[in-house]
mmCIF file of C-alpha atoms in Angstrom:
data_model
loop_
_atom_site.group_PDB
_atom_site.id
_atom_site.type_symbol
_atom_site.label_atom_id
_atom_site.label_comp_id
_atom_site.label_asym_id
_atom_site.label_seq_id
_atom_site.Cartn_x
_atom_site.Cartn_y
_atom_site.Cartn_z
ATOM 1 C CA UNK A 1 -123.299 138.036 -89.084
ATOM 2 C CA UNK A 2 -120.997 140.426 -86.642
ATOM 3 C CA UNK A 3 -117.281 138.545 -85.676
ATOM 4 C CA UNK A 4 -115.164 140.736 -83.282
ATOM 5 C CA UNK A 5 -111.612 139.831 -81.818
ATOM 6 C CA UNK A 6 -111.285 139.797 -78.187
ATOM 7 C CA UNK A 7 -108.209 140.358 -75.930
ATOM 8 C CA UNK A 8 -106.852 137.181 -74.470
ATOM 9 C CA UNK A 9 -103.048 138.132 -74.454
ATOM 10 C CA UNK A 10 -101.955 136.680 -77.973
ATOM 11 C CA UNK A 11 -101.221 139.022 -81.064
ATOM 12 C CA UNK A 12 -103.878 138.102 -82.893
ATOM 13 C CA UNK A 13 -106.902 137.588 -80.305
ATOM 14 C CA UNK A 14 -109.534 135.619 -80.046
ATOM 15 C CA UNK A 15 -112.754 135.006 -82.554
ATOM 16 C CA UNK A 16 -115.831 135.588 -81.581
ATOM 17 C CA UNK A 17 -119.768 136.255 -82.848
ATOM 18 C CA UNK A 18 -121.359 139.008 -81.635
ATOM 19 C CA UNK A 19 -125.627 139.169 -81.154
ATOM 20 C CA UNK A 20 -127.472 141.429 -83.584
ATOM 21 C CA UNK A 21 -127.857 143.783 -80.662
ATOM 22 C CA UNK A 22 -124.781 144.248 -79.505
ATOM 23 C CA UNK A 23 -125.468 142.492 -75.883
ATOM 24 C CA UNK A 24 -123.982 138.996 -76.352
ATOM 25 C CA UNK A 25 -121.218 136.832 -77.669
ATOM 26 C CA UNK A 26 -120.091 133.294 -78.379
ATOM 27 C CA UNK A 27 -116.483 131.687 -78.526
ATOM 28 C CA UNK A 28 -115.468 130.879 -82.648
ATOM 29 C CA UNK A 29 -112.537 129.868 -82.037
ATOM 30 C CA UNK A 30 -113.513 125.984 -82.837
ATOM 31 C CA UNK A 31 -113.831 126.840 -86.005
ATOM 32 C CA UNK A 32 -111.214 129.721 -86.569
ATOM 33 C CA UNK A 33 -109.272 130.768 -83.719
ATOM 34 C CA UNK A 34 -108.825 134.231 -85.338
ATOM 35 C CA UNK A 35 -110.360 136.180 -88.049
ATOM 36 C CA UNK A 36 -107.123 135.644 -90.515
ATOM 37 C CA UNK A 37 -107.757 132.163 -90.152
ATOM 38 C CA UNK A 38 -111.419 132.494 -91.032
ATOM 39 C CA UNK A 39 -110.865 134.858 -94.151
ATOM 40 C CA UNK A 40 -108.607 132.398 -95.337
ATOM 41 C CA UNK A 41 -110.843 129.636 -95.281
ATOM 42 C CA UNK A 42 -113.984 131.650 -95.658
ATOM 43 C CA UNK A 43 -115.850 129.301 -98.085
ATOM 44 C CA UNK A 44 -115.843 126.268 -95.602
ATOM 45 C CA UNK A 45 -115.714 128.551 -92.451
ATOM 46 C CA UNK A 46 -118.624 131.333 -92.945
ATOM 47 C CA UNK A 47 -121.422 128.645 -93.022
ATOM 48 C CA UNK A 48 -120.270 127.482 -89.475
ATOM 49 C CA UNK A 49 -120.157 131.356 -88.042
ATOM 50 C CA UNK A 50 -123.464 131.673 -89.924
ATOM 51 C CA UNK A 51 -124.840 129.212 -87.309
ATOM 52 C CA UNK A 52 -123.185 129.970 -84.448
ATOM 53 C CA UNK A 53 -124.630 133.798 -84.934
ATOM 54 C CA UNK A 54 -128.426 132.118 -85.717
ATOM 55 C CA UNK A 55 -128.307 130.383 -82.234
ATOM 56 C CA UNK A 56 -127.046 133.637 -80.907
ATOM 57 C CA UNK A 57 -129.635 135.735 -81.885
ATOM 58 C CA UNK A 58 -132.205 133.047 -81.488
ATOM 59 C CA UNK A 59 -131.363 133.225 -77.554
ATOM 60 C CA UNK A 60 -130.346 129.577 -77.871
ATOM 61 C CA UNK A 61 -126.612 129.358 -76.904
ATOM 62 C CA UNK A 62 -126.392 128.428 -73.189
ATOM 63 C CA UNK A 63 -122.275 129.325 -72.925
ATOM 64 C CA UNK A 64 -123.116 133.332 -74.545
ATOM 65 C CA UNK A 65 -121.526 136.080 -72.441
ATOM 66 C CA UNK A 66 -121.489 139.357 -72.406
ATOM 67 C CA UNK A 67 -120.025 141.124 -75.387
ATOM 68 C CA UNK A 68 -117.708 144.177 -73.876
ATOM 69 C CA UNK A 69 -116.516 146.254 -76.535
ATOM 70 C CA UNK A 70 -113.783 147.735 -74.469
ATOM 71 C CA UNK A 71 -112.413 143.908 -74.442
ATOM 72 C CA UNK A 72 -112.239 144.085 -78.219
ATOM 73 C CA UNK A 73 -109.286 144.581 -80.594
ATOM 74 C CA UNK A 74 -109.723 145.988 -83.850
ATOM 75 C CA UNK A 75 -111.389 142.751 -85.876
ATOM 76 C CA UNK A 76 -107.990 142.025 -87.693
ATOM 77 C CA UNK A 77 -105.338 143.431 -85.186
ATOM 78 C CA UNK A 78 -102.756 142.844 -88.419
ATOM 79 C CA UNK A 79 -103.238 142.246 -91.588
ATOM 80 C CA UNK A 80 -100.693 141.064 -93.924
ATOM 81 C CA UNK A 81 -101.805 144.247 -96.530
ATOM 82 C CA UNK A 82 -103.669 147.435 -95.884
ATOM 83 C CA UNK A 83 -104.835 150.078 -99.195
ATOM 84 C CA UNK A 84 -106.302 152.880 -98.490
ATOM 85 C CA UNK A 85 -108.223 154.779 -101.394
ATOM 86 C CA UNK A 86 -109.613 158.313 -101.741
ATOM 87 C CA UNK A 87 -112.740 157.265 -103.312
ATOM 88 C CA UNK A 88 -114.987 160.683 -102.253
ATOM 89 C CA UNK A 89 -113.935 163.174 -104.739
ATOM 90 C CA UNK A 90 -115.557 166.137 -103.382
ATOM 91 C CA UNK A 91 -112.837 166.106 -100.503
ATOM 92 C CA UNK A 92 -109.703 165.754 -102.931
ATOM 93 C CA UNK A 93 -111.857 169.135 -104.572
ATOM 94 C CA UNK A 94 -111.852 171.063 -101.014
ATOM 95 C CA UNK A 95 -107.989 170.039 -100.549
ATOM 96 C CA UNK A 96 -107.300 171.465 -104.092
ATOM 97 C CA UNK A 97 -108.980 174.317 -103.902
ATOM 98 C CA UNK A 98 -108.190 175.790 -100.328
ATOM 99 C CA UNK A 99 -104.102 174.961 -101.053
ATOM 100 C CA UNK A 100 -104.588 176.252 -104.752
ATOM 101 C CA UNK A 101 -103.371 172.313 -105.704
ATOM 102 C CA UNK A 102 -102.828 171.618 -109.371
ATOM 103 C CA UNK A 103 -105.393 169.031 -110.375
ATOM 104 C CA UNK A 104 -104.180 165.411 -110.487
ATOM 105 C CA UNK A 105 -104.798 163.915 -113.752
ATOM 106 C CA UNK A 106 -107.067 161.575 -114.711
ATOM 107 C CA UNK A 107 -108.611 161.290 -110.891
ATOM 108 C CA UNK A 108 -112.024 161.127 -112.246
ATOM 109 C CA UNK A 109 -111.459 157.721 -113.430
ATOM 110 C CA UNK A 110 -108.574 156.037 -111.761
ATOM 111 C CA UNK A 111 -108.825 156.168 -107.903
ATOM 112 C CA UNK A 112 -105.847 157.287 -105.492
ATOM 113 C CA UNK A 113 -104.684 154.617 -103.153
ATOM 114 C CA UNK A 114 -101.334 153.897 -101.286
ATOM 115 C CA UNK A 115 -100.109 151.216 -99.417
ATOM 116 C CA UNK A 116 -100.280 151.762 -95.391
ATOM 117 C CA UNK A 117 -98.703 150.039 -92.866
ATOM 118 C CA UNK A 118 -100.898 147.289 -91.570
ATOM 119 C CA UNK A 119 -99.243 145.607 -88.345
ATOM 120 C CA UNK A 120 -100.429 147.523 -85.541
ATOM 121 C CA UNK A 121 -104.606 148.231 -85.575
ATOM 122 C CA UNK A 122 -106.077 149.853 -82.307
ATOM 123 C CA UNK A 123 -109.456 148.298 -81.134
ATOM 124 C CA UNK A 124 -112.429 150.909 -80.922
ATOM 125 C CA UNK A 125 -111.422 152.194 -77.131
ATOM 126 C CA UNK A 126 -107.664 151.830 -77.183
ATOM 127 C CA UNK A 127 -105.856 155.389 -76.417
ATOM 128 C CA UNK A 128 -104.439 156.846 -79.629
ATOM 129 C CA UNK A 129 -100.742 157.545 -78.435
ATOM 130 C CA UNK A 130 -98.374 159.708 -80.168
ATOM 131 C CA UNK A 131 -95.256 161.849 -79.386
ATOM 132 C CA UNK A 132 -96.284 165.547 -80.171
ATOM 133 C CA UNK A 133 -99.661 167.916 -80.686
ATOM 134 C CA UNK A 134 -97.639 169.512 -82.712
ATOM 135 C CA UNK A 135 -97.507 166.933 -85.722
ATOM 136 C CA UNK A 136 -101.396 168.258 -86.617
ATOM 137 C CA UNK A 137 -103.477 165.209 -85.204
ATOM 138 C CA UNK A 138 -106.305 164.661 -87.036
ATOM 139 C CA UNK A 139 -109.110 161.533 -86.956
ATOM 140 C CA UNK A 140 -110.776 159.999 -90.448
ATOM 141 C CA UNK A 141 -113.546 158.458 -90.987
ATOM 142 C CA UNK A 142 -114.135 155.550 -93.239
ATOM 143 C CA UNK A 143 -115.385 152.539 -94.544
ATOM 144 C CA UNK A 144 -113.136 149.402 -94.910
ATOM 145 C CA UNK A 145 -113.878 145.607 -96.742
ATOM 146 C CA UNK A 146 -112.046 143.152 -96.145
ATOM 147 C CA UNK A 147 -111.272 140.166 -99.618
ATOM 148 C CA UNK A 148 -110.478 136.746 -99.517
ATOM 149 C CA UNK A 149 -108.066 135.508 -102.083
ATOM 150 C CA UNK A 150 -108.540 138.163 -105.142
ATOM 151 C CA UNK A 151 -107.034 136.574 -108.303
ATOM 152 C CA UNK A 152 -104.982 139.279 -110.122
ATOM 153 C CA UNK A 153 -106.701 141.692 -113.098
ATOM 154 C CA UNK A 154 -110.089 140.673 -111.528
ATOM 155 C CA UNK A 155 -112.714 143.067 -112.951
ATOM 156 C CA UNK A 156 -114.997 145.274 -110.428
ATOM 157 C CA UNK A 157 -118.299 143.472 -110.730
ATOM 158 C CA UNK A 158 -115.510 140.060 -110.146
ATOM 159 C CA UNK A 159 -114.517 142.291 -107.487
ATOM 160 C CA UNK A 160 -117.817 142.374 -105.410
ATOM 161 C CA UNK A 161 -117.898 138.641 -104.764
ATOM 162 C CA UNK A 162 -114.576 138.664 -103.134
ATOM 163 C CA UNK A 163 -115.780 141.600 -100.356
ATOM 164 C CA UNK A 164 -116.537 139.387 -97.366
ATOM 165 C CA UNK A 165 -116.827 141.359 -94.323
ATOM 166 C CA UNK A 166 -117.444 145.535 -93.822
ATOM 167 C CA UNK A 167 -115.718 147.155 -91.232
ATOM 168 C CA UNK A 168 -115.475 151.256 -90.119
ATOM 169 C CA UNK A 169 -112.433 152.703 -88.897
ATOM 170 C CA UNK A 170 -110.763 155.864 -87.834
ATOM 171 C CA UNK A 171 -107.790 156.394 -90.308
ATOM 172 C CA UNK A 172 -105.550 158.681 -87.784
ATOM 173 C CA UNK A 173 -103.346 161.001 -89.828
ATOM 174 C CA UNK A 174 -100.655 163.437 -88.628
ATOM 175 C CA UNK A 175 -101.347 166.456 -90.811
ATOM 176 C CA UNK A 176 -97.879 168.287 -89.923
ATOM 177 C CA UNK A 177 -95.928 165.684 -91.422
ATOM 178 C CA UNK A 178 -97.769 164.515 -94.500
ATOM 179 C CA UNK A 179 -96.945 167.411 -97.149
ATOM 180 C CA UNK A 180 -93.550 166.260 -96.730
ATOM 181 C CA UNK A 181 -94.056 162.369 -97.486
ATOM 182 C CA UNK A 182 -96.693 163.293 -100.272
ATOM 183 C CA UNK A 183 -94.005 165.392 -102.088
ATOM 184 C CA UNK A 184 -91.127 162.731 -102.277
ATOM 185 C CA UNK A 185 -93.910 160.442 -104.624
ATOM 186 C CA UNK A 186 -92.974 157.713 -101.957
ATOM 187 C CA UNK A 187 -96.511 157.636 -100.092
ATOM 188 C CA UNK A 188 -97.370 158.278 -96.179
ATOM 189 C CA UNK A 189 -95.664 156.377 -93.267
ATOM 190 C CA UNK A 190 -95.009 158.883 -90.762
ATOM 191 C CA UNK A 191 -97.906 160.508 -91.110
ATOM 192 C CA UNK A 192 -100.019 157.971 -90.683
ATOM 193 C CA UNK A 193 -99.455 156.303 -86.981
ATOM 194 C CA UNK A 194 -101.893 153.156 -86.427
ATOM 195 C CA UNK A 195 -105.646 153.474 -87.070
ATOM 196 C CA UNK A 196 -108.520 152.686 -85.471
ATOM 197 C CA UNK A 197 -111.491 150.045 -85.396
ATOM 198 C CA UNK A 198 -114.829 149.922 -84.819
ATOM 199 C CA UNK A 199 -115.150 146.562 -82.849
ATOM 200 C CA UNK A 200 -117.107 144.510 -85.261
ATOM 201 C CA UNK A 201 -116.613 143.131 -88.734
ATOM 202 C CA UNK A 202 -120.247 142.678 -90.311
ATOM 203 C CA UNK A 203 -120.933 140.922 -93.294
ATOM 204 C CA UNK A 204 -122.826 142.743 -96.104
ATOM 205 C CA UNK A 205 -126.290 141.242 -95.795
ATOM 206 C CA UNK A 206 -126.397 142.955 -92.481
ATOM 207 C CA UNK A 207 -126.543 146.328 -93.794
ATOM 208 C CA UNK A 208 -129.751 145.005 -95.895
ATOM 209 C CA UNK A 209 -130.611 147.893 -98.480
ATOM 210 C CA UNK A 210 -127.978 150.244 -97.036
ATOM 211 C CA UNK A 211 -125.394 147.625 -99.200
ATOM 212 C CA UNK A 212 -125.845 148.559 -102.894
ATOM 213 C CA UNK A 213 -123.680 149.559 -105.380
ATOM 214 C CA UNK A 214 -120.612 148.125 -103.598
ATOM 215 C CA UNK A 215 -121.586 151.124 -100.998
ATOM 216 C CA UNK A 216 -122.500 151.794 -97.821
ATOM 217 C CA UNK A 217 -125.744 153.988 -97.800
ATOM 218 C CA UNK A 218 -125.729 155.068 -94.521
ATOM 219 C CA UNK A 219 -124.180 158.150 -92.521
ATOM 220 C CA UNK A 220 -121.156 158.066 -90.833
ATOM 221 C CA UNK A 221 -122.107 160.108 -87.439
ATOM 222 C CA UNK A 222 -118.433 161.756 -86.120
ATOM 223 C CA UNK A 223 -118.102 163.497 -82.894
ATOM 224 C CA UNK A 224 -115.164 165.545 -81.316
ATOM 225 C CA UNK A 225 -115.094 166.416 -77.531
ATOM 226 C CA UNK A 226 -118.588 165.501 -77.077
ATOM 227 C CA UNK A 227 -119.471 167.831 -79.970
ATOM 228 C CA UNK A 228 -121.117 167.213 -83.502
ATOM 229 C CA UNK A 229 -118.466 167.358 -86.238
ATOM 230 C CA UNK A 230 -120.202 165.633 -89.044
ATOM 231 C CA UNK A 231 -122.511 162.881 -90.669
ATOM 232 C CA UNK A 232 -121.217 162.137 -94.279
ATOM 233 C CA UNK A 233 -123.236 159.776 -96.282
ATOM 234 C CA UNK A 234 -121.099 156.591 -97.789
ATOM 235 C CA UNK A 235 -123.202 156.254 -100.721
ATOM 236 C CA UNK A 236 -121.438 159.189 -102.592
ATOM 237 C CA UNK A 237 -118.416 157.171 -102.849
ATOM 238 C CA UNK A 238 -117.463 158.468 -106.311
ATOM 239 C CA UNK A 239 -115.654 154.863 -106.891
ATOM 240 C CA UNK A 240 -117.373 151.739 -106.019
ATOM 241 C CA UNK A 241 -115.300 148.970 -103.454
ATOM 242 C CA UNK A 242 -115.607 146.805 -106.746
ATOM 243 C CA UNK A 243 -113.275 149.258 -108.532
ATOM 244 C CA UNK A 244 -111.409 149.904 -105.367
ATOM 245 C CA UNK A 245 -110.567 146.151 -105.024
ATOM 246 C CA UNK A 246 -110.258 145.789 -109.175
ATOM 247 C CA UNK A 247 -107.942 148.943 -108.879
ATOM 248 C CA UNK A 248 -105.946 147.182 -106.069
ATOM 249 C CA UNK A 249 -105.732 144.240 -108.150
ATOM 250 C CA UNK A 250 -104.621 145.384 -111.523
ATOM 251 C CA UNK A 251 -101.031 143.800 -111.006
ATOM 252 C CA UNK A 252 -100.965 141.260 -108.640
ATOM 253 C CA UNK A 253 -103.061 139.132 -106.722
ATOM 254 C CA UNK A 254 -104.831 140.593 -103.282
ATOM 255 C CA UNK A 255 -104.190 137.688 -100.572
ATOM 256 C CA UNK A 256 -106.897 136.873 -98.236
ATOM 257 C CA UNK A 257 -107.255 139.119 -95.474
ATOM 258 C CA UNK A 258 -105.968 142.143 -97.572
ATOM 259 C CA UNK A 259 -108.173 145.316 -96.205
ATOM 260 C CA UNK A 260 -108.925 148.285 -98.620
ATOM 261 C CA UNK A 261 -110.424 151.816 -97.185
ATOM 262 C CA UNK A 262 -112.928 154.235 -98.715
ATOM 263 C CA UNK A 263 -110.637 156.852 -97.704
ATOM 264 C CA UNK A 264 -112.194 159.729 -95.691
ATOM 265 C CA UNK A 265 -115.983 159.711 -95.888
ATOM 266 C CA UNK A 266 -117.339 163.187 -97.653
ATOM 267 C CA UNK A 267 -120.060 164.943 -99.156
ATOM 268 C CA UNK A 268 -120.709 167.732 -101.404
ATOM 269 C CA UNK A 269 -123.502 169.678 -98.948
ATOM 270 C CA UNK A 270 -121.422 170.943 -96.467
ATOM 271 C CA UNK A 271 -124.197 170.707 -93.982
ATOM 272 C CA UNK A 272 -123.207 167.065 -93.843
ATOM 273 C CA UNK A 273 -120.637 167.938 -91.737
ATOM 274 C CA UNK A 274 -117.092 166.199 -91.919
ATOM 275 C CA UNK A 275 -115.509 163.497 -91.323
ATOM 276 C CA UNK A 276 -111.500 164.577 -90.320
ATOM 277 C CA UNK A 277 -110.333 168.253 -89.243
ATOM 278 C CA UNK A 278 -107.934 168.854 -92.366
ATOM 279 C CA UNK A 279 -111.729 169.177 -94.589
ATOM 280 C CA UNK A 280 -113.472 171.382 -91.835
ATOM 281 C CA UNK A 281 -110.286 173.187 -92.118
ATOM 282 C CA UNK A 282 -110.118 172.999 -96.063
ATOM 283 C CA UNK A 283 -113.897 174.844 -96.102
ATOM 284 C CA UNK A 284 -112.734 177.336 -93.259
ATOM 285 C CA UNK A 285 -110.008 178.749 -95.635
ATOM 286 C CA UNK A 286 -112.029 178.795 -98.673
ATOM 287 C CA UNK A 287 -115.297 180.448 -97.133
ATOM 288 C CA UNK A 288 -113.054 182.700 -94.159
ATOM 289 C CA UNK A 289 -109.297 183.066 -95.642
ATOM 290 C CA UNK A 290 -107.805 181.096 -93.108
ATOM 291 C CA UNK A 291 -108.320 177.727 -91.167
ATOM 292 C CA UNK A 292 -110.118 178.079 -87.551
ATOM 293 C CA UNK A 293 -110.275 175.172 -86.121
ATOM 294 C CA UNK A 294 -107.262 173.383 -84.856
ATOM 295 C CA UNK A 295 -106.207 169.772 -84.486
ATOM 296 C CA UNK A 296 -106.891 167.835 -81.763
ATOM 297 C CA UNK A 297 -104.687 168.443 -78.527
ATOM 298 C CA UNK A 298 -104.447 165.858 -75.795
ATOM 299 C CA UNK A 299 -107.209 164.363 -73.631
ATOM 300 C CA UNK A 300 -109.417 164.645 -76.787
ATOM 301 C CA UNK A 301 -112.375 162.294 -77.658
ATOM 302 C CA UNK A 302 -113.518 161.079 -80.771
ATOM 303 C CA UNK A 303 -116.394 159.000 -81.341
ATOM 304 C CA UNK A 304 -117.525 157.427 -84.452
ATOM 305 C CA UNK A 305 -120.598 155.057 -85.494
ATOM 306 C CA UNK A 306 -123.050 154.371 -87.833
ATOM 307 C CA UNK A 307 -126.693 153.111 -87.368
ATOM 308 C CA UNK A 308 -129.110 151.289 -88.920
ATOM 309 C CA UNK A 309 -132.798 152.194 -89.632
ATOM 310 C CA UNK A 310 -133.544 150.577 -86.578
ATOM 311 C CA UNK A 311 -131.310 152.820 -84.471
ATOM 312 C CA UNK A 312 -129.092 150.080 -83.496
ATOM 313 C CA UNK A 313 -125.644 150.459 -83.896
ATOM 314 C CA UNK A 314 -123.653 148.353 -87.084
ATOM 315 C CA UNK A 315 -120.353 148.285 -86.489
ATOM 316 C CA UNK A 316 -120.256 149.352 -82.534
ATOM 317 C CA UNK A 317 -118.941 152.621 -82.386
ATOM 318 C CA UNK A 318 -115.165 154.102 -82.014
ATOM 319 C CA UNK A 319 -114.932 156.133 -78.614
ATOM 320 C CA UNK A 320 -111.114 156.984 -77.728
ATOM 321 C CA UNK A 321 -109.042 159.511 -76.580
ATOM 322 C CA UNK A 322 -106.049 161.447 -77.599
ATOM 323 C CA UNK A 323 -103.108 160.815 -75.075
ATOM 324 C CA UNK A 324 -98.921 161.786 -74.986
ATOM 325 C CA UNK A 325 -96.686 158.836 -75.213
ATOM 326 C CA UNK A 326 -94.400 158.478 -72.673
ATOM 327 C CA UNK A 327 -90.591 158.168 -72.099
#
């Protein structure tokens, strides 16, 4: 099942299923008006999406219409908590190494994660506006769940069963002003602005195979300016979601509708490509001495998505552009 959020002038949108394919839609909203309300009440609500999405992709529902993603807001436009992780090791290595880091203890075994701001997500072709090119802007890819109700010291394999929906986003970071905010101990806020979504929110039995492990087995396919950047494979997560989630969890209870990130998608064969600038940048200093490329400047494009073995898209993919806030 794919649920998206459509534009209709409220805050928090308007629910809707989206066909297999991509092409077609159908109103939710009689049985949650927004997702929130569905994650909420997932265990009576998801057999009544379930339905509505069979009849959908059947070709059966007479009042479908046309699914536009540029119509869609990011699949929870606010959620009352958002964690983001650093569950790919290999890219915490790279940072280390080219900025001659000390190690952070025990990383191998208890994941990084820090509480973002989560009251203002951008749909998939929203404009990314912010002040200055001169605060490093940078794009991340990553993989997101999203829990219901997750009672407090719930174990990983608990974990699993309270992942409802899968979502992709592009976690924007401003790289200028985040060695700053990481050395007070007090976490990011400036430097990271409001992120991205990929349109839809898909629940795990639509990635088939590709869900295993509490991972996503696919690649994430990134593009800047039109140009190949990178295709980092999810499934070397070094920490499952499960242990993301339990991790989360350890000391209070996650509420329903809490979202938790992968943190930026990366793999140890740098042919894979990357998924943000700061890594590309991270291998240009160890391999060259210095950084080449630079951060993204205005009128910039970034597109994200990740496809299925039959070529279709999963999530529907990020495509926005980099543009100066005015006044």
């Amino acid at each position: 099942m794919k649920l998206a959020t459509l534009k209709n002038g409220s805050r928090d949108g308007q629910l809707v299923v989206v066909a297999r394919d991509l092409s077609r839609a159908l109103d939710a909203s009689s049985i949650a008006q927004t997702l929130q309300q569905a994650i909420e009440n997932w265990e009576s609500v998801e057999p009544r999406l379930k339905a509505l999405a069979n009849q959908l992709n059947a070709g059966q529902a007479s009042d479908a219409f046309a699914f536009d993603p540029a119509q869609a807001m990011a699949p929870l436009p606010r959620a009352y908590q958002w964690c983001d992780g650093s569950a790919f090791l290999s890219h915490g290595a790279l940072m280390q190494k080219a900025f001659n880091l000390e190690p952070i203890d025990g990383v191998e075994h208890t994941p990084l994660m820090y509480q973002g701001a989560g009251d203002d997500f951008l749909g998939s072709r929203d404009d990314i506006v912010l002040p200055s090119e001169q605060q490093g802007i940078d794009f991340e890819g990553e993989f997101v769940v999203l829990v219901d109700d997750v009672p407090m010291g719930c174990a990983a394999e608990q974990a699993m069963q309270h992942i409802k929906l899968i979502l992709q986003i592009n976690d924007v970071s401003l790289r200028a002003l985040a060695p700053r905010e990481m050395r007070t101990g007090f976490g990011f806020l400036q430097a990271k602005p409001s992120s991205s979504f990929a349109p839809l929110a898909i629940t795990p039995d639509e990635l088939g195979d590709a869900w295993r492990d509490g991972r996503v087995h696919l690649p994430l396919q990134v593009h800047w300016n039109d140009q190949w950047f990178g295709h980092p494979h999810g499934g070397q997560m070094n920490f499952s979601f499960g242990q993301l989630v339990a991790h989360a969890a350890l000391t209070r209870r996650l509420g329903a509708g809490t979202l938790i990130g992968s943190g930026t998608v990366s793999n140890t064969d740098r042919s894979a490509g990357s998924a943000c600038i700061a890594e590309r940048r991270a291998i240009e200093m160890i391999e060259q001495g210095a950084a080449q490329t630079g951060f993204m400047r205005f009128g910039d494009r970034v597109q994200m998505d990740v496809l299925g073995s039959d070529g279709q898209s999963l999530f529907g993919a990020i495509d926005q552009r980099v543009v100066q806030a005015q006044g």
